[in-house]
PDB file of N, CA and C in Angstrom:
ATOM      1  N   GLY A   1     -39.684 129.717-170.075  1.00  0.00           N
ATOM      2  CA  GLY A   1     -40.397 130.723-170.795  1.00  0.00           C
ATOM      3  C   GLY A   1     -41.435 130.094-171.709  1.00  0.00           C
ATOM      4  N   LEU A   2     -42.057 130.916-172.499  1.00  0.00           N
ATOM      5  CA  LEU A   2     -43.089 130.464-173.434  1.00  0.00           C
ATOM      6  C   LEU A   2     -42.474 129.775-174.650  1.00  0.00           C
ATOM      7  N   ARG A   3     -43.168 128.771-175.155  1.00  0.00           N
ATOM      8  CA  ARG A   3     -42.810 128.144-176.436  1.00  0.00           C
ATOM      9  C   ARG A   3     -43.601 128.862-177.515  1.00  0.00           C
ATOM     10  N   GLU A   4     -43.081 129.995-177.938  1.00  0.00           N
ATOM     11  CA  GLU A   4     -43.783 130.864-178.895  1.00  0.00           C
ATOM     12  C   GLU A   4     -44.210 130.082-180.131  1.00  0.00           C
ATOM     13  N   GLY A   5     -45.476 130.248-180.501  1.00  0.00           N
ATOM     14  CA  GLY A   5     -45.996 129.608-181.699  1.00  0.00           C
ATOM     15  C   GLY A   5     -46.403 128.159-181.520  1.00  0.00           C
ATOM     16  N   SER A   6     -46.401 127.642-180.296  1.00  0.00           N
ATOM     17  CA  SER A   6     -46.746 126.230-180.086  1.00  0.00           C
ATOM     18  C   SER A   6     -48.256 125.992-180.006  1.00  0.00           C
ATOM     19  N   GLY A   7     -49.034 127.039-179.814  1.00  0.00           N
ATOM     20  CA  GLY A   7     -50.487 126.905-179.798  1.00  0.00           C
ATOM     21  C   GLY A   7     -51.043 126.790-181.206  1.00  0.00           C
ATOM     22  N   GLY A   8     -52.141 126.051-181.353  1.00  0.00           N
ATOM     23  CA  GLY A   8     -52.767 125.876-182.666  1.00  0.00           C
ATOM     24  C   GLY A   8     -53.313 127.188-183.210  1.00  0.00           C
ATOM     25  N   LYS A   9     -53.355 127.273-184.532  1.00  0.00           N
ATOM     26  CA  LYS A   9     -53.876 128.468-185.211  1.00  0.00           C
ATOM     27  C   LYS A   9     -55.377 128.298-185.435  1.00  0.00           C
ATOM     28  N   GLY A  10     -56.133 129.379-185.220  1.00  0.00           N
ATOM     29  CA  GLY A  10     -57.565 129.304-185.442  1.00  0.00           C
ATOM     30  C   GLY A  10     -58.261 130.587-185.036  1.00  0.00           C
ATOM     31  N   LEU A  11     -59.584 130.577-185.134  1.00  0.00           N
ATOM     32  CA  LEU A  11     -60.388 131.725-184.734  1.00  0.00           C
ATOM     33  C   LEU A  11     -60.097 132.077-183.277  1.00  0.00           C
ATOM     34  N   HIS A  12     -60.028 131.058-182.439  1.00  0.00           N
ATOM     35  CA  HIS A  12     -59.613 131.209-181.039  1.00  0.00           C
ATOM     36  C   HIS A  12     -58.347 130.359-180.875  1.00  0.00           C
ATOM     37  N   PRO A  13     -57.170 130.995-180.972  1.00  0.00           N
ATOM     38  CA  PRO A  13     -55.904 130.240-180.969  1.00  0.00           C
ATOM     39  C   PRO A  13     -55.693 129.471-179.665  1.00  0.00           C
ATOM     40  N   GLY A  14     -54.964 128.370-179.798  1.00  0.00           N
ATOM     41  CA  GLY A  14     -54.559 127.615-178.616  1.00  0.00           C
ATOM     42  C   GLY A  14     -53.437 128.345-177.881  1.00  0.00           C
ATOM     43  N   GLY A  15     -53.366 128.145-176.590  1.00  0.00           N
ATOM     44  CA  GLY A  15     -52.322 128.788-175.798  1.00  0.00           C
ATOM     45  C   GLY A  15     -50.958 128.163-176.039  1.00  0.00           C
ATOM     46  N   ASP A  16     -49.915 128.961-175.878  1.00  0.00           N
ATOM     47  CA  ASP A  16     -48.550 128.465-176.029  1.00  0.00           C
ATOM     48  C   ASP A  16     -48.150 127.633-174.823  1.00  0.00           C
ATOM     49  N   GLY A  17     -47.312 126.617-175.084  1.00  0.00           N
ATOM     50  CA  GLY A  17     -46.755 125.807-174.010  1.00  0.00           C
ATOM     51  C   GLY A  17     -45.603 126.537-173.330  1.00  0.00           C
ATOM     52  N   LEU A  18     -45.002 125.881-172.364  1.00  0.00           N
ATOM     53  CA  LEU A  18     -43.882 126.450-171.602  1.00  0.00           C
ATOM     54  C   LEU A  18     -42.641 125.592-171.769  1.00  0.00           C
ATOM     55  N   GLU A  19     -41.480 126.201-171.542  1.00  0.00           N
ATOM     56  CA  GLU A  19     -40.221 125.472-171.516  1.00  0.00           C
ATOM     57  C   GLU A  19     -39.559 125.731-170.170  1.00  0.00           C
ATOM     58  N   ARG A  20     -39.229 124.637-169.482  1.00  0.00           N
ATOM     59  CA  ARG A  20     -38.576 124.745-168.176  1.00  0.00           C
ATOM     60  C   ARG A  20     -37.300 123.928-168.219  1.00  0.00           C
ATOM     61  N   GLU A  21     -36.265 124.394-167.510  1.00  0.00           N
ATOM     62  CA  GLU A  21     -35.027 123.636-167.403  1.00  0.00           C
ATOM     63  C   GLU A  21     -34.659 123.468-165.941  1.00  0.00           C
ATOM     64  N   LEU A  22     -34.303 122.239-165.588  1.00  0.00           N
ATOM     65  CA  LEU A  22     -33.854 121.927-164.234  1.00  0.00           C
ATOM     66  C   LEU A  22     -32.396 121.491-164.325  1.00  0.00           C
ATOM     67  N   PHE A  23     -31.507 122.205-163.636  1.00  0.00           N
ATOM     68  CA  PHE A  23     -30.082 121.887-163.621  1.00  0.00           C
ATOM     69  C   PHE A  23     -29.776 121.128-162.337  1.00  0.00           C
ATOM     70  N   PHE A  24     -29.105 119.997-162.454  1.00  0.00           N
ATOM     71  CA  PHE A  24     -28.852 119.142-161.297  1.00  0.00           C
ATOM     72  C   PHE A  24     -27.467 119.409-160.718  1.00  0.00           C
ATOM     73  N   ARG A  25     -27.457 119.793-159.454  1.00  0.00           N
ATOM     74  CA  ARG A  25     -26.199 120.063-158.758  1.00  0.00           C
ATOM     75  C   ARG A  25     -25.689 118.828-158.024  1.00  0.00           C
ATOM     76  N   ARG A  26     -26.513 117.772-157.996  1.00  0.00           N
ATOM     77  CA  ARG A  26     -26.097 116.479-157.457  1.00  0.00           C
ATOM     78  C   ARG A  26     -26.954 115.410-158.121  1.00  0.00           C
ATOM     79  N   ALA A  27     -26.531 114.157-158.016  1.00  0.00           N
ATOM     80  CA  ALA A  27     -27.262 113.059-158.661  1.00  0.00           C
ATOM     81  C   ALA A  27     -28.607 112.827-157.970  1.00  0.00           C
ATOM     82  N   LEU A  28     -29.641 112.628-158.777  1.00  0.00           N
ATOM     83  CA  LEU A  28     -30.997 112.362-158.276  1.00  0.00           C
ATOM     84  C   LEU A  28     -31.709 111.414-159.220  1.00  0.00           C
ATOM     85  N   ASN A  29     -32.608 110.609-158.676  1.00  0.00           N
ATOM     86  CA  ASN A  29     -33.526 109.828-159.503  1.00  0.00           C
ATOM     87  C   ASN A  29     -34.716 110.708-159.832  1.00  0.00           C
ATOM     88  N   VAL A  30     -35.108 110.715-161.110  1.00  0.00           N
ATOM     89  CA  VAL A  30     -36.181 111.589-161.582  1.00  0.00           C
ATOM     90  C   VAL A  30     -37.217 110.748-162.315  1.00  0.00           C
ATOM     91  N   SER A  31     -38.480 111.044-162.076  1.00  0.00           N
ATOM     92  CA  SER A  31     -39.576 110.427-162.817  1.00  0.00           C
ATOM     93  C   SER A  31     -40.346 111.521-163.539  1.00  0.00           C
ATOM     94  N   VAL A  32     -40.690 111.267-164.797  1.00  0.00           N
ATOM     95  CA  VAL A  32     -41.567 112.180-165.533  1.00  0.00           C
ATOM     96  C   VAL A  32     -42.823 111.410-165.919  1.00  0.00           C
ATOM     97  N   LEU A  33     -43.950 112.039-165.728  1.00  0.00           N
ATOM     98  CA  LEU A  33     -45.250 111.465-166.055  1.00  0.00           C
ATOM     99  C   LEU A  33     -46.040 112.566-166.747  1.00  0.00           C
ATOM    100  N   THR A  34     -45.942 112.609-168.077  1.00  0.00           N
ATOM    101  CA  THR A  34     -46.518 113.712-168.847  1.00  0.00           C
ATOM    102  C   THR A  34     -47.348 113.162-170.006  1.00  0.00           C
ATOM    103  N   GLU A  35     -48.124 114.025-170.600  1.00  0.00           N
ATOM    104  CA  GLU A  35     -49.001 113.657-171.716  1.00  0.00           C
ATOM    105  C   GLU A  35     -48.688 114.507-172.938  1.00  0.00           C
ATOM    106  N   ARG A  36     -49.263 114.112-174.058  1.00  0.00           N
ATOM    107  CA  ARG A  36     -49.169 114.818-175.338  1.00  0.00           C
ATOM    108  C   ARG A  36     -47.728 114.937-175.832  1.00  0.00           C
ATOM    109  N   ARG A  37     -46.985 113.821-175.689  1.00  0.00           N
ATOM    110  CA  ARG A  37     -45.624 113.757-176.229  1.00  0.00           C
ATOM    111  C   ARG A  37     -45.596 112.989-177.545  1.00  0.00           C
ATOM    112  N   CYS A  38     -46.581 112.105-177.771  1.00  0.00           N
ATOM    113  CA  CYS A  38     -46.652 111.329-179.019  1.00  0.00           C
ATOM    114  C   CYS A  38     -47.669 111.915-179.996  1.00  0.00           C
ATOM    115  N   ARG A  39     -48.756 112.418-179.477  1.00  0.00           N
ATOM    116  CA  ARG A  39     -49.807 113.021-180.314  1.00  0.00           C
ATOM    117  C   ARG A  39     -50.051 114.447-179.855  1.00  0.00           C
ATOM    118  N   GLU A  40     -50.170 115.330-180.834  1.00  0.00           N
ATOM    119  CA  GLU A  40     -50.376 116.749-180.494  1.00  0.00           C
ATOM    120  C   GLU A  40     -51.799 116.984-179.981  1.00  0.00           C
ATOM    121  N   PRO A  41     -51.994 118.029-179.169  1.00  0.00           N
ATOM    122  CA  PRO A  41     -53.343 118.404-178.737  1.00  0.00           C
ATOM    123  C   PRO A  41     -54.172 118.809-179.963  1.00  0.00           C
ATOM    124  N   PHE A  42     -55.332 118.212-180.108  1.00  0.00           N
ATOM    125  CA  PHE A  42     -56.133 118.455-181.309  1.00  0.00           C
ATOM    126  C   PHE A  42     -56.920 119.759-181.222  1.00  0.00           C
ATOM    127  N   GLY A  43     -57.158 120.345-182.391  1.00  0.00           N
ATOM    128  CA  GLY A  43     -58.031 121.502-182.507  1.00  0.00           C
ATOM    129  C   GLY A  43     -59.463 121.048-182.749  1.00  0.00           C
ATOM    130  N   LEU A  44     -60.402 121.951-182.539  1.00  0.00           N
ATOM    131  CA  LEU A  44     -61.820 121.642-182.729  1.00  0.00           C
ATOM    132  C   LEU A  44     -62.449 122.574-183.757  1.00  0.00           C
ATOM    133  N   CYS A  45     -63.436 122.060-184.463  1.00  0.00           N
ATOM    134  CA  CYS A  45     -64.227 122.850-185.427  1.00  0.00           C
ATOM    135  C   CYS A  45     -63.335 123.597-186.421  1.00  0.00           C
ATOM    136  N   GLY A  46     -62.317 122.913-186.938  1.00  0.00           N
ATOM    137  CA  GLY A  46     -61.425 123.506-187.939  1.00  0.00           C
ATOM    138  C   GLY A  46     -60.204 124.194-187.367  1.00  0.00           C
ATOM    139  N   GLY A  47     -60.083 124.227-186.058  1.00  0.00           N
ATOM    140  CA  GLY A  47     -58.897 124.834-185.433  1.00  0.00           C
ATOM    141  C   GLY A  47     -57.673 123.945-185.569  1.00  0.00           C
ATOM    142  N   GLY A  48     -56.498 124.561-185.591  1.00  0.00           N
ATOM    143  CA  GLY A  48     -55.251 123.819-185.760  1.00  0.00           C
ATOM    144  C   GLY A  48     -54.817 123.110-184.485  1.00  0.00           C
ATOM    145  N   HIS A  49     -54.030 122.077-184.685  1.00  0.00           N
ATOM    146  CA  HIS A  49     -53.468 121.331-183.561  1.00  0.00           C
ATOM    147  C   HIS A  49     -52.363 122.141-182.886  1.00  0.00           C
ATOM    148  N   GLY A  50     -52.153 121.885-181.593  1.00  0.00           N
ATOM    149  CA  GLY A  50     -51.009 122.444-180.894  1.00  0.00           C
ATOM    150  C   GLY A  50     -49.772 121.597-181.169  1.00  0.00           C
ATOM    151  N   VAL A  51     -48.617 122.110-180.799  1.00  0.00           N
ATOM    152  CA  VAL A  51     -47.346 121.390-180.977  1.00  0.00           C
ATOM    153  C   VAL A  51     -47.173 120.397-179.826  1.00  0.00           C
ATOM    154  N   LYS A  52     -46.656 119.193-180.157  1.00  0.00           N
ATOM    155  CA  LYS A  52     -46.405 118.178-179.130  1.00  0.00           C
ATOM    156  C   LYS A  52     -45.381 118.681-178.118  1.00  0.00           C
ATOM    157  N   GLY A  53     -45.455 118.144-176.898  1.00  0.00           N
ATOM    158  CA  GLY A  53     -44.452 118.414-175.884  1.00  0.00           C
ATOM    159  C   GLY A  53     -43.279 117.464-176.028  1.00  0.00           C
ATOM    160  N   VAL A  54     -42.201 117.754-175.301  1.00  0.00           N
ATOM    161  CA  VAL A  54     -41.010 116.903-175.341  1.00  0.00           C
ATOM    162  C   VAL A  54     -40.261 117.036-174.010  1.00  0.00           C
ATOM    163  N   ASN A  55     -39.687 115.934-173.554  1.00  0.00           N
ATOM    164  CA  ASN A  55     -38.859 115.915-172.341  1.00  0.00           C
ATOM    165  C   ASN A  55     -37.456 115.481-172.753  1.00  0.00           C
ATOM    166  N   LEU A  56     -36.483 116.355-172.571  1.00  0.00           N
ATOM    167  CA  LEU A  56     -35.123 116.090-173.013  1.00  0.00           C
ATOM    168  C   LEU A  56     -34.158 116.115-171.837  1.00  0.00           C
ATOM    169  N   LEU A  57     -33.268 115.139-171.802  1.00  0.00           N
ATOM    170  CA  LEU A  57     -32.201 115.104-170.812  1.00  0.00           C
ATOM    171  C   LEU A  57     -30.900 115.449-171.521  1.00  0.00           C
ATOM    172  N   LEU A  58     -30.291 116.552-171.120  1.00  0.00           N
ATOM    173  CA  LEU A  58     -29.014 116.979-171.681  1.00  0.00           C
ATOM    174  C   LEU A  58     -27.925 116.568-170.704  1.00  0.00           C
ATOM    175  N   ARG A  59     -27.174 115.548-171.090  1.00  0.00           N
ATOM    176  CA  ARG A  59     -26.111 115.039-170.229  1.00  0.00           C
ATOM    177  C   ARG A  59     -24.935 116.009-170.219  1.00  0.00           C
ATOM    178  N   LYS A  60     -24.219 116.016-169.128  1.00  0.00           N
ATOM    179  CA  LYS A  60     -23.049 116.885-168.965  1.00  0.00           C
ATOM    180  C   LYS A  60     -22.037 116.672-170.092  1.00  0.00           C
ATOM    181  N   ASP A  61     -21.949 115.438-170.610  1.00  0.00           N
ATOM    182  CA  ASP A  61     -20.987 115.133-171.673  1.00  0.00           C
ATOM    183  C   ASP A  61     -21.483 115.519-173.069  1.00  0.00           C
ATOM    184  N   GLY A  62     -22.678 116.158-173.161  1.00  0.00           N
ATOM    185  CA  GLY A  62     -23.191 116.645-174.436  1.00  0.00           C
ATOM    186  C   GLY A  62     -24.247 115.764-175.084  1.00  0.00           C
ATOM    187  N   ARG A  63     -24.453 114.551-174.577  1.00  0.00           N
ATOM    188  CA  ARG A  63     -25.490 113.689-175.146  1.00  0.00           C
ATOM    189  C   ARG A  63     -26.869 114.269-174.875  1.00  0.00           C
ATOM    190  N   LEU A  64     -27.771 114.082-175.825  1.00  0.00           N
ATOM    191  CA  LEU A  64     -29.154 114.549-175.705  1.00  0.00           C
ATOM    192  C   LEU A  64     -30.055 113.323-175.787  1.00  0.00           C
ATOM    193  N   ILE A  65     -30.888 113.107-174.745  1.00  0.00           N
ATOM    194  CA  ILE A  65     -31.742 111.926-174.659  1.00  0.00           C
ATOM    195  C   ILE A  65     -33.196 112.365-174.573  1.00  0.00           C
ATOM    196  N   ASN A  66     -34.025 111.851-175.505  1.00  0.00           N
ATOM    197  CA  ASN A  66     -35.462 112.107-175.455  1.00  0.00           C
ATOM    198  C   ASN A  66     -36.063 111.086-174.489  1.00  0.00           C
ATOM    199  N   LEU A  67     -36.642 111.564-173.388  1.00  0.00           N
ATOM    200  CA  LEU A  67     -37.187 110.670-172.362  1.00  0.00           C
ATOM    201  C   LEU A  67     -38.589 110.175-172.664  1.00  0.00           C
ATOM    202  N   GLY A  68     -39.244 110.715-173.680  1.00  0.00           N
ATOM    203  CA  GLY A  68     -40.624 110.336-173.940  1.00  0.00           C
ATOM    204  C   GLY A  68     -41.549 110.945-172.890  1.00  0.00           C
ATOM    205  N   GLY A  69     -42.772 110.452-172.830  1.00  0.00           N
ATOM    206  CA  GLY A  69     -43.766 111.030-171.927  1.00  0.00           C
ATOM    207  C   GLY A  69     -43.736 110.478-170.515  1.00  0.00           C
ATOM    208  N   LYS A  70     -43.332 109.228-170.393  1.00  0.00           N
ATOM    209  CA  LYS A  70     -43.332 108.576-169.080  1.00  0.00           C
ATOM    210  C   LYS A  70     -42.031 107.803-168.942  1.00  0.00           C
ATOM    211  N   ASN A  71     -41.224 108.176-167.948  1.00  0.00           N
ATOM    212  CA  ASN A  71     -39.922 107.547-167.812  1.00  0.00           C
ATOM    213  C   ASN A  71     -39.356 107.822-166.424  1.00  0.00           C
ATOM    214  N   GLU A  72     -38.332 107.064-166.094  1.00  0.00           N
ATOM    215  CA  GLU A  72     -37.577 107.271-164.856  1.00  0.00           C
ATOM    216  C   GLU A  72     -36.109 107.145-165.212  1.00  0.00           C
ATOM    217  N   CYS A  73     -35.286 108.013-164.649  1.00  0.00           N
ATOM    218  CA  CYS A  73     -33.856 107.960-164.948  1.00  0.00           C
ATOM    219  C   CYS A  73     -33.072 108.580-163.789  1.00  0.00           C
ATOM    220  N   THR A  74     -31.764 108.356-163.826  1.00  0.00           N
ATOM    221  CA  THR A  74     -30.871 109.007-162.870  1.00  0.00           C
ATOM    222  C   THR A  74     -30.236 110.194-163.569  1.00  0.00           C
ATOM    223  N   CYS A  75     -30.401 111.362-162.997  1.00  0.00           N
ATOM    224  CA  CYS A  75     -29.755 112.572-163.489  1.00  0.00           C
ATOM    225  C   CYS A  75     -28.514 112.802-162.638  1.00  0.00           C
ATOM    226  N   ASN A  76     -27.391 113.014-163.312  1.00  0.00           N
ATOM    227  CA  ASN A  76     -26.126 113.197-162.616  1.00  0.00           C
ATOM    228  C   ASN A  76     -25.802 114.667-162.438  1.00  0.00           C
ATOM    229  N   GLU A  77     -24.845 114.948-161.584  1.00  0.00           N
ATOM    230  CA  GLU A  77     -24.388 116.324-161.378  1.00  0.00           C
ATOM    231  C   GLU A  77     -23.986 116.923-162.733  1.00  0.00           C
ATOM    232  N   GLY A  78     -24.502 118.110-163.020  1.00  0.00           N
ATOM    233  CA  GLY A  78     -24.194 118.791-164.274  1.00  0.00           C
ATOM    234  C   GLY A  78     -25.159 118.514-165.404  1.00  0.00           C
ATOM    235  N   ASP A  79     -26.087 117.561-165.241  1.00  0.00           N
ATOM    236  CA  ASP A  79     -27.107 117.291-166.255  1.00  0.00           C
ATOM    237  C   ASP A  79     -28.211 118.340-166.182  1.00  0.00           C
ATOM    238  N   THR A  80     -28.951 118.481-167.277  1.00  0.00           N
ATOM    239  CA  THR A  80     -30.083 119.405-167.340  1.00  0.00           C
ATOM    240  C   THR A  80     -31.288 118.670-167.912  1.00  0.00           C
ATOM    241  N   LEU A  81     -32.429 118.808-167.253  1.00  0.00           N
ATOM    242  CA  LEU A  81     -33.688 118.260-167.743  1.00  0.00           C
ATOM    243  C   LEU A  81     -34.508 119.404-168.317  1.00  0.00           C
ATOM    244  N   ARG A  82     -34.843 119.300-169.602  1.00  0.00           N
ATOM    245  CA  ARG A  82     -35.652 120.331-170.270  1.00  0.00           C
ATOM    246  C   ARG A  82     -37.040 119.748-170.512  1.00  0.00           C
ATOM    247  N   ILE A  83     -38.053 120.391-169.935  1.00  0.00           N
ATOM    248  CA  ILE A  83     -39.443 119.965-170.092  1.00  0.00           C
ATOM    249  C   ILE A  83     -40.161 121.019-170.924  1.00  0.00           C
ATOM    250  N   CYS A  84     -40.624 120.617-172.101  1.00  0.00           N
ATOM    251  CA  CYS A  84     -41.356 121.512-172.993  1.00  0.00           C
ATOM    252  C   CYS A  84     -42.802 121.039-173.048  1.00  0.00           C
ATOM    253  N   THR A  85     -43.716 121.815-172.490  1.00  0.00           N
ATOM    254  CA  THR A  85     -45.113 121.415-172.463  1.00  0.00           C
ATOM    255  C   THR A  85     -45.766 121.695-173.821  1.00  0.00           C
ATOM    256  N   PRO A  86     -46.807 120.942-174.174  1.00  0.00           N
ATOM    257  CA  PRO A  86     -47.443 121.130-175.478  1.00  0.00           C
ATOM    258  C   PRO A  86     -48.248 122.427-175.533  1.00  0.00           C
ATOM    259  N   GLY A  87     -48.430 122.905-176.760  1.00  0.00           N
ATOM    260  CA  GLY A  87     -49.344 124.033-176.975  1.00  0.00           C
ATOM    261  C   GLY A  87     -50.766 123.507-177.048  1.00  0.00           C
ATOM    262  N   GLY A  88     -51.715 124.367-176.810  1.00  0.00           N
ATOM    263  CA  GLY A  88     -53.119 123.975-176.851  1.00  0.00           C
ATOM    264  C   GLY A  88     -53.676 123.982-178.259  1.00  0.00           C
ATOM    265  N   GLY A  89     -54.680 123.136-178.499  1.00  0.00           N
ATOM    266  CA  GLY A  89     -55.376 123.131-179.773  1.00  0.00           C
ATOM    267  C   GLY A  89     -56.291 124.345-179.898  1.00  0.00           C
ATOM    268  N   ALA A  90     -56.475 124.838-181.111  1.00  0.00           N
ATOM    269  CA  ALA A  90     -57.318 126.016-181.365  1.00  0.00           C
ATOM    270  C   ALA A  90     -58.771 125.591-181.589  1.00  0.00           C
ATOM    271  N   TYR A  91     -59.659 126.567-181.527  1.00  0.00           N
ATOM    272  CA  TYR A  91     -61.076 126.339-181.810  1.00  0.00           C
ATOM    273  C   TYR A  91     -61.485 127.231-182.972  1.00  0.00           C
ATOM    274  N   GLY A  92     -62.096 126.632-183.979  1.00  0.00           N
ATOM    275  CA  GLY A  92     -62.599 127.395-185.119  1.00  0.00           C
ATOM    276  C   GLY A  92     -61.533 127.605-186.178  1.00  0.00           C
ATOM    277  N   ALA A  93     -61.980 127.558-187.429  1.00  0.00           N
ATOM    278  CA  ALA A  93     -61.054 127.744-188.541  1.00  0.00           C
ATOM    279  C   ALA A  93     -60.511 129.159-188.574  1.00  0.00           C
ATOM    280  N   PRO A  94     -59.232 129.313-188.944  1.00  0.00           N
ATOM    281  CA  PRO A  94     -58.668 130.663-189.066  1.00  0.00           C
ATOM    282  C   PRO A  94     -59.431 131.473-190.123  1.00  0.00           C
ATOM    283  N   GLN A  95     -59.555 132.757-189.905  1.00  0.00           N
ATOM    284  CA  GLN A  95     -60.275 133.607-190.873  1.00  0.00           C
ATOM    285  C   GLN A  95     -59.360 134.670-191.444  1.00  0.00           C
TER     286      GLN A  95
END
């Protein structure tokens, strides 16, 4: 679904990012190659920045692992990969 409020605030607001979850029914090797996990999408002409994205691996045993923007790992049966895309930067100062 949508990451409500993840877009930057401004005259022309940035779009909200998305949240997706992948549940693994068997073990698989997974690679993620994503951007805007360390630095948020910038706004222009006084517009606010969007919220950074995050890639989280929720292990079946309850551990939560931040995979960063670029990584490879083995996901086991019962694990969940949560991919949260960044919100967009806004254009123009809020009025």
